[in-house]
Amino acid sequence: MKILFFAQAEAITGCDHARLDIDRAISVDELWDAVIAAFPGLGPLRRSTRIACNGQYATATTRLGPADEIALIPPVSGG
Amino acid sequence: MQHPPPLVDARLTEEPIPPSLPSPPPLNECGAVLTFRRVVRGTHEGKPISAVRYEVYEKMALAKITEIAEALGRNHGALAVTVIHRHGVIRVGETVVYVAVRAPTRRAAVGCVDDIIDVMKRDAPIWRVEAMP
């Protein structure tokens, strides 16, 4: 599963994306557990950062598949 | 009352947004044309800066800005909405975001621009990541 990092998430991980070894559909909570296991420094962002799946904000019930484009969206500051 | 969707022109660009732009297409029903520019301030946290850098999740941001312009334009009865958001390095005084709305009334146009900016600041995946001295 490909995960994109932006802004603070990119600064913390030092990369703009990563691949996690996930081969089934998972929930947003499961994704966060996997992301933080791989990048513990992202833990503090969990409460404020939204997850996007294929360009749409995920909800608590969204299922994230291995082929989906996942992005961590820290609090935005455009506009 | 459900309004028809407005004409929408949404763009992201790394190029400077020109000081003058053609306003959205003239439409007979429009009594108000409102343009708004958000520009880069010369200070950040009390210190002078020369530029800022914005990062964007381009694919999602363009879709989100288009969705915001369509939904809020329709809510306010606007007939045409233009939104241009810049990213990359933007110097002090240059435009970060340009919004233009044609609507039947002043109140509709002002409300539409205000709401578009508010919702973009909440939902468009765009980040100000650096202030440069």
PDB file of C-alpha atoms in Angstrom:
ATOM      1  CA  MET A   1       0.000   0.000   0.000  1.00  0.00           C
ATOM      2  CA  LYS A   2       1.425   3.383  -1.040  1.00  0.00           C
ATOM      3  CA  ILE A   3       1.169   6.180   1.539  1.00  0.00           C
ATOM      4  CA  LEU A   4       1.833   9.819   0.601  1.00  0.00           C
ATOM      5  CA  PHE A   5       3.262  12.252   3.154  1.00  0.00           C
ATOM      6  CA  PHE A   6       2.850  16.026   3.023  1.00  0.00           C
ATOM      7  CA  ALA A   7       3.918  19.016   5.125  1.00  0.00           C
ATOM      8  CA  GLN A   8       4.629  18.009   8.759  1.00  0.00           C
ATOM      9  CA  ALA A   9       4.282  14.301   7.920  1.00  0.00           C
ATOM     10  CA  GLU A  10       6.916  14.652   5.206  1.00  0.00           C
ATOM     11  CA  ALA A  11       9.196  16.624   7.539  1.00  0.00           C
ATOM     12  CA  ILE A  12       8.921  13.934  10.223  1.00  0.00           C
ATOM     13  CA  THR A  13       9.443  10.906   7.970  1.00  0.00           C
ATOM     14  CA  GLY A  14      12.009  12.556   5.709  1.00  0.00           C
ATOM     15  CA  CYS A  15      10.276  11.151   2.622  1.00  0.00           C
ATOM     16  CA  ASP A  16       7.246  12.023   0.504  1.00  0.00           C
ATOM     17  CA  HIS A  17       5.909   8.474   0.352  1.00  0.00           C
ATOM     18  CA  ALA A  18       6.370   4.965   1.674  1.00  0.00           C
ATOM     19  CA  ARG A  19       5.069   1.493   0.920  1.00  0.00           C
ATOM     20  CA  LEU A  20       3.582  -0.618   3.687  1.00  0.00           C
ATOM     21  CA  ASP A  21       3.282  -4.370   3.403  1.00  0.00           C
ATOM     22  CA  ILE A  22      -0.518  -4.575   3.599  1.00  0.00           C
ATOM     23  CA  ASP A  23      -2.361  -7.022   1.353  1.00  0.00           C
ATOM     24  CA  ARG A  24      -5.967  -6.691   2.535  1.00  0.00           C
ATOM     25  CA  ALA A  25      -8.539  -3.954   3.068  1.00  0.00           C
ATOM     26  CA  ILE A  26      -8.090  -2.248   6.428  1.00  0.00           C
ATOM     27  CA  SER A  27      -9.792   0.455   8.487  1.00  0.00           C
ATOM     28  CA  VAL A  28      -8.433   3.927   9.154  1.00  0.00           C
ATOM     29  CA  ASP A  29      -7.518   2.875  12.702  1.00  0.00           C
ATOM     30  CA  GLU A  30      -5.618  -0.145  11.397  1.00  0.00           C
ATOM     31  CA  LEU A  31      -3.823   2.069   8.900  1.00  0.00           C
ATOM     32  CA  TRP A  32      -2.732   4.434  11.661  1.00  0.00           C
ATOM     33  CA  ASP A  33      -1.451   1.527  13.729  1.00  0.00           C
ATOM     34  CA  ALA A  34       0.626   0.308  10.776  1.00  0.00           C
ATOM     35  CA  VAL A  35       1.882   3.791   9.874  1.00  0.00           C
ATOM     36  CA  ILE A  36       2.957   4.564  13.423  1.00  0.00           C
ATOM     37  CA  ALA A  37       4.637   1.171  13.761  1.00  0.00           C
ATOM     38  CA  ALA A  38       6.717   2.033  10.689  1.00  0.00           C
ATOM     39  CA  PHE A  39       7.198   5.725  11.572  1.00  0.00           C
ATOM     40  CA  PRO A  40       6.832   6.232  15.343  1.00  0.00           C
ATOM     41  CA  GLY A  41       7.486   9.950  14.945  1.00  0.00           C
ATOM     42  CA  LEU A  42       4.063  10.314  13.285  1.00  0.00           C
ATOM     43  CA  GLY A  43       2.264   9.339  16.490  1.00  0.00           C
ATOM     44  CA  PRO A  44       1.612  12.931  17.629  1.00  0.00           C
ATOM     45  CA  LEU A  45      -0.072  13.724  14.291  1.00  0.00           C
ATOM     46  CA  ARG A  46      -2.713  11.015  14.646  1.00  0.00           C
ATOM     47  CA  ARG A  47      -5.300  13.201  16.384  1.00  0.00           C
ATOM     48  CA  SER A  48      -5.046  16.119  13.973  1.00  0.00           C
ATOM     49  CA  THR A  49      -4.286  14.456  10.645  1.00  0.00           C
ATOM     50  CA  ARG A  50      -6.926  13.220   8.227  1.00  0.00           C
ATOM     51  CA  ILE A  51      -6.554  10.247   5.899  1.00  0.00           C
ATOM     52  CA  ALA A  52      -7.403  10.555   2.219  1.00  0.00           C
ATOM     53  CA  CYS A  53      -8.158   7.557   0.039  1.00  0.00           C
ATOM     54  CA  ASN A  54      -7.971   8.117  -3.719  1.00  0.00           C
ATOM     55  CA  GLY A  55      -8.410  11.856  -3.244  1.00  0.00           C
ATOM     56  CA  GLN A  56     -11.369  11.734  -0.832  1.00  0.00           C
ATOM     57  CA  TYR A  57     -11.291  12.151   2.923  1.00  0.00           C
ATOM     58  CA  ALA A  58     -11.795   8.788   4.620  1.00  0.00           C
ATOM     59  CA  THR A  59     -14.306   8.302   7.414  1.00  0.00           C
ATOM     60  CA  ALA A  60     -14.235   5.870  10.338  1.00  0.00           C
ATOM     61  CA  THR A  61     -15.992   3.282   8.155  1.00  0.00           C
ATOM     62  CA  THR A  62     -13.900   3.650   4.976  1.00  0.00           C
ATOM     63  CA  ARG A  63     -12.025   0.505   3.939  1.00  0.00           C
ATOM     64  CA  LEU A  64      -8.560   1.146   2.536  1.00  0.00           C
ATOM     65  CA  GLY A  65      -7.365  -1.373  -0.049  1.00  0.00           C
ATOM     66  CA  PRO A  66      -3.798  -2.300  -1.050  1.00  0.00           C
ATOM     67  CA  ALA A  67      -4.202  -0.670  -4.479  1.00  0.00           C
ATOM     68  CA  ASP A  68      -5.649   2.598  -3.135  1.00  0.00           C
ATOM     69  CA  GLU A  69      -3.654   5.829  -3.045  1.00  0.00           C
ATOM     70  CA  ILE A  70      -3.544   6.788   0.617  1.00  0.00           C
ATOM     71  CA  ALA A  71      -2.386  10.180   1.896  1.00  0.00           C
ATOM     72  CA  LEU A  72      -1.839  11.630   5.329  1.00  0.00           C
ATOM     73  CA  ILE A  73      -3.350  15.127   5.363  1.00  0.00           C
ATOM     74  CA  PRO A  74      -2.028  17.183   8.296  1.00  0.00           C
ATOM     75  CA  PRO A  75      -4.012  20.349   9.155  1.00  0.00           C
ATOM     76  CA  VAL A  76      -4.126  22.409   5.965  1.00  0.00           C
ATOM     77  CA  SER A  77      -3.194  26.073   5.625  1.00  0.00           C
ATOM     78  CA  GLY A  78      -4.124  27.174   2.115  1.00  0.00           C
ATOM     79  CA  GLY A  79      -6.803  29.632   1.058  1.00  0.00           C
TER      80      GLY A  79
ATOM     81  CA  MET B   1     -34.765  26.658  -3.768  1.00  0.00           C
ATOM     82  CA  GLN B   2     -32.121  24.611  -5.569  1.00  0.00           C
ATOM     83  CA  HIS B   3     -29.904  26.812  -7.738  1.00  0.00           C
ATOM     84  CA  PRO B   4     -28.305  25.532 -10.950  1.00  0.00           C
ATOM     85  CA  PRO B   5     -24.568  24.802 -10.771  1.00  0.00           C
ATOM     86  CA  PRO B   6     -22.303  27.749 -11.597  1.00  0.00           C
ATOM     87  CA  LEU B   7     -19.690  27.852 -14.333  1.00  0.00           C
ATOM     88  CA  VAL B   8     -16.474  26.907 -12.525  1.00  0.00           C
ATOM     89  CA  ASP B   9     -12.872  27.600 -13.473  1.00  0.00           C
ATOM     90  CA  ALA B  10     -10.527  26.119 -10.828  1.00  0.00           C
ATOM     91  CA  ARG B  11      -6.768  26.018 -11.254  1.00  0.00           C
ATOM     92  CA  LEU B  12      -3.512  25.407  -9.410  1.00  0.00           C
ATOM     93  CA  THR B  13      -0.375  27.123 -10.633  1.00  0.00           C
ATOM     94  CA  GLU B  14       3.252  27.672  -9.737  1.00  0.00           C
ATOM     95  CA  GLU B  15       3.340  30.784 -11.927  1.00  0.00           C
ATOM     96  CA  PRO B  16       2.578  34.265 -10.556  1.00  0.00           C
ATOM     97  CA  ILE B  17      -1.111  35.152 -10.737  1.00  0.00           C
ATOM     98  CA  PRO B  18      -1.295  38.349 -12.866  1.00  0.00           C
ATOM     99  CA  PRO B  19      -2.413  41.611 -11.199  1.00  0.00           C
ATOM    100  CA  SER B  20      -5.409  41.767 -13.493  1.00  0.00           C
ATOM    101  CA  LEU B  21      -7.418  38.846 -14.770  1.00  0.00           C
ATOM    102  CA  PRO B  22     -10.509  38.696 -16.918  1.00  0.00           C
ATOM    103  CA  SER B  23     -13.510  38.326 -14.633  1.00  0.00           C
ATOM    104  CA  PRO B  24     -15.853  35.369 -15.113  1.00  0.00           C
ATOM    105  CA  PRO B  25     -18.024  35.491 -18.230  1.00  0.00           C
ATOM    106  CA  PRO B  26     -20.677  38.221 -18.314  1.00  0.00           C
ATOM    107  CA  LEU B  27     -24.142  36.885 -17.648  1.00  0.00           C
ATOM    108  CA  ASN B  28     -27.320  38.944 -17.905  1.00  0.00           C
ATOM    109  CA  GLU B  29     -28.660  37.823 -14.546  1.00  0.00           C
ATOM    110  CA  CYS B  30     -25.568  39.069 -12.661  1.00  0.00           C
ATOM    111  CA  GLY B  31     -25.644  42.268 -10.647  1.00  0.00           C
ATOM    112  CA  ALA B  32     -22.393  41.716  -8.737  1.00  0.00           C
ATOM    113  CA  VAL B  33     -18.834  40.786  -9.646  1.00  0.00           C
ATOM    114  CA  LEU B  34     -16.537  40.311  -6.686  1.00  0.00           C
ATOM    115  CA  THR B  35     -12.848  39.465  -6.794  1.00  0.00           C
ATOM    116  CA  PHE B  36     -10.674  38.631  -3.817  1.00  0.00           C
ATOM    117  CA  ARG B  37      -6.923  38.179  -3.587  1.00  0.00           C
ATOM    118  CA  ARG B  38      -5.057  36.785  -0.643  1.00  0.00           C
ATOM    119  CA  VAL B  39      -1.486  38.114  -0.782  1.00  0.00           C
ATOM    120  CA  VAL B  40       1.695  37.213   1.115  1.00  0.00           C
ATOM    121  CA  ARG B  41       2.320  39.432   4.155  1.00  0.00           C
ATOM    122  CA  GLY B  42       5.817  40.827   4.733  1.00  0.00           C
ATOM    123  CA  THR B  43       6.103  39.453   8.256  1.00  0.00           C
ATOM    124  CA  HIS B  44       5.791  36.060   9.908  1.00  0.00           C
ATOM    125  CA  GLU B  45       5.559  35.789  13.703  1.00  0.00           C
ATOM    126  CA  GLY B  46       6.794  39.374  13.958  1.00  0.00           C
ATOM    127  CA  LYS B  47       9.850  38.904  11.735  1.00  0.00           C
ATOM    128  CA  PRO B  48      10.306  40.210   8.200  1.00  0.00           C
ATOM    129  CA  ILE B  49      10.194  37.622   5.421  1.00  0.00           C
ATOM    130  CA  SER B  50      10.784  37.737   1.670  1.00  0.00           C
ATOM    131  CA  ALA B  51       8.662  34.803   0.532  1.00  0.00           C
ATOM    132  CA  VAL B  52       6.698  31.739   1.595  1.00  0.00           C
ATOM    133  CA  ARG B  53       6.481  28.270   0.143  1.00  0.00           C
ATOM    134  CA  TYR B  54       3.247  26.372  -0.318  1.00  0.00           C
ATOM    135  CA  GLU B  55       3.027  22.624  -0.878  1.00  0.00           C
ATOM    136  CA  VAL B  56       0.039  20.988  -2.519  1.00  0.00           C
ATOM    137  CA  TYR B  57      -1.380  17.490  -3.016  1.00  0.00           C
ATOM    138  CA  GLU B  58      -2.154  18.504  -6.546  1.00  0.00           C
ATOM    139  CA  LYS B  59      -4.544  15.827  -7.715  1.00  0.00           C
ATOM    140  CA  MET B  60      -6.746  15.997  -4.630  1.00  0.00           C
ATOM    141  CA  ALA B  61      -6.482  19.772  -4.209  1.00  0.00           C
ATOM    142  CA  LEU B  62      -7.720  20.549  -7.709  1.00  0.00           C
ATOM    143  CA  ALA B  63     -10.659  18.183  -7.325  1.00  0.00           C
ATOM    144  CA  LYS B  64     -11.448  19.572  -3.868  1.00  0.00           C
ATOM    145  CA  ILE B  65     -11.285  23.220  -4.974  1.00  0.00           C
ATOM    146  CA  THR B  66     -13.528  22.451  -7.943  1.00  0.00           C
ATOM    147  CA  GLU B  67     -15.989  20.662  -5.638  1.00  0.00           C
ATOM    148  CA  ILE B  68     -15.958  23.582  -3.157  1.00  0.00           C
ATOM    149  CA  ALA B  69     -16.497  26.182  -5.900  1.00  0.00           C
ATOM    150  CA  GLU B  70     -19.372  24.194  -7.411  1.00  0.00           C
ATOM    151  CA  ALA B  71     -21.117  23.445  -4.106  1.00  0.00           C
ATOM    152  CA  LEU B  72     -20.796  26.896  -2.554  1.00  0.00           C
ATOM    153  CA  GLY B  73     -21.451  28.684  -5.832  1.00  0.00           C
ATOM    154  CA  ARG B  74     -24.679  26.730  -6.092  1.00  0.00           C
ATOM    155  CA  ASN B  75     -25.591  27.386  -2.435  1.00  0.00           C
ATOM    156  CA  HIS B  76     -25.279  31.138  -2.971  1.00  0.00           C
ATOM    157  CA  GLY B  77     -26.875  31.196  -6.416  1.00  0.00           C
ATOM    158  CA  ALA B  78     -23.637  32.326  -8.079  1.00  0.00           C
ATOM    159  CA  LEU B  79     -23.530  31.942 -11.846  1.00  0.00           C
ATOM    160  CA  ALA B  80     -19.756  31.810 -12.313  1.00  0.00           C
ATOM    161  CA  VAL B  81     -16.867  31.104  -9.939  1.00  0.00           C
ATOM    162  CA  THR B  82     -13.130  31.269 -10.612  1.00  0.00           C
ATOM    163  CA  VAL B  83     -10.579  30.004  -8.076  1.00  0.00           C
ATOM    164  CA  ILE B  84      -6.831  30.049  -8.711  1.00  0.00           C
ATOM    165  CA  HIS B  85      -4.461  28.867  -5.962  1.00  0.00           C
ATOM    166  CA  ARG B  86      -0.734  29.233  -6.309  1.00  0.00           C
ATOM    167  CA  HIS B  87       1.913  26.931  -4.843  1.00  0.00           C
ATOM    168  CA  GLY B  88       5.704  26.777  -4.713  1.00  0.00           C
ATOM    169  CA  VAL B  89       7.690  29.856  -3.675  1.00  0.00           C
ATOM    170  CA  ILE B  90       5.571  33.029  -3.528  1.00  0.00           C
ATOM    171  CA  ARG B  91       7.171  36.403  -2.799  1.00  0.00           C
ATOM    172  CA  VAL B  92       5.824  39.035  -0.410  1.00  0.00           C
ATOM    173  CA  GLY B  93       2.985  40.977  -2.020  1.00  0.00           C
ATOM    174  CA  GLU B  94       2.233  38.323  -4.614  1.00  0.00           C
ATOM    175  CA  THR B  95      -1.133  36.610  -4.797  1.00  0.00           C
ATOM    176  CA  VAL B  96      -1.592  33.227  -3.115  1.00  0.00           C
ATOM    177  CA  VAL B  97      -5.229  32.726  -3.991  1.00  0.00           C
ATOM    178  CA  TYR B  98      -7.603  34.530  -6.354  1.00  0.00           C
ATOM    179  CA  VAL B  99     -11.365  34.091  -6.187  1.00  0.00           C
ATOM    180  CA  ALA B 100     -13.850  35.769  -8.518  1.00  0.00           C
ATOM    181  CA  VAL B 101     -17.611  35.354  -8.326  1.00  0.00           C
ATOM    182  CA  ARG B 102     -20.457  36.603 -10.507  1.00  0.00           C
ATOM    183  CA  ALA B 103     -23.778  36.497  -8.712  1.00  0.00           C
ATOM    184  CA  PRO B 104     -27.208  38.114  -8.955  1.00  0.00           C
ATOM    185  CA  THR B 105     -26.671  40.249  -5.825  1.00  0.00           C
ATOM    186  CA  ARG B 106     -23.882  41.735  -3.715  1.00  0.00           C
ATOM    187  CA  ARG B 107     -24.918  39.721  -0.709  1.00  0.00           C
ATOM    188  CA  ALA B 108     -24.703  36.456  -2.650  1.00  0.00           C
ATOM    189  CA  ALA B 109     -21.301  37.317  -4.109  1.00  0.00           C
ATOM    190  CA  VAL B 110     -19.789  38.383  -0.760  1.00  0.00           C
ATOM    191  CA  GLY B 111     -21.161  35.329   1.021  1.00  0.00           C
ATOM    192  CA  CYS B 112     -19.923  33.009  -1.711  1.00  0.00           C
ATOM    193  CA  VAL B 113     -16.345  34.366  -1.692  1.00  0.00           C
ATOM    194  CA  ASP B 114     -16.225  34.290   2.108  1.00  0.00           C
ATOM    195  CA  ASP B 115     -17.472  30.705   2.297  1.00  0.00           C
ATOM    196  CA  ILE B 116     -15.146  29.488  -0.461  1.00  0.00           C
ATOM    197  CA  ILE B 117     -12.106  30.862   1.397  1.00  0.00           C
ATOM    198  CA  ASP B 118     -13.278  29.391   4.720  1.00  0.00           C
ATOM    199  CA  VAL B 119     -13.868  25.918   3.309  1.00  0.00           C
ATOM    200  CA  MET B 120     -10.633  25.909   1.297  1.00  0.00           C
ATOM    201  CA  LYS B 121      -8.731  26.781   4.476  1.00  0.00           C
ATOM    202  CA  ARG B 122     -10.352  23.773   6.142  1.00  0.00           C
ATOM    203  CA  ASP B 123     -10.423  21.136   3.385  1.00  0.00           C
ATOM    204  CA  ALA B 124      -8.101  21.866   0.440  1.00  0.00           C
ATOM    205  CA  PRO B 125      -4.869  19.862   0.858  1.00  0.00           C
ATOM    206  CA  ILE B 126      -2.545  22.837   0.572  1.00  0.00           C
ATOM    207  CA  TRP B 127       0.072  23.767   3.161  1.00  0.00           C
ATOM    208  CA  ARG B 128       2.175  26.814   3.869  1.00  0.00           C
ATOM    209  CA  VAL B 129       5.353  24.952   4.785  1.00  0.00           C
ATOM    210  CA  GLU B 130       8.044  27.603   4.987  1.00  0.00           C
ATOM    211  CA  ALA B 131       8.543  31.326   5.537  1.00  0.00           C
ATOM    212  CA  MET B 132      11.798  32.559   4.009  1.00  0.00           C
ATOM    213  CA  PRO B 133      13.815  35.425   5.536  1.00  0.00           C
TER     214      PRO B 133
END
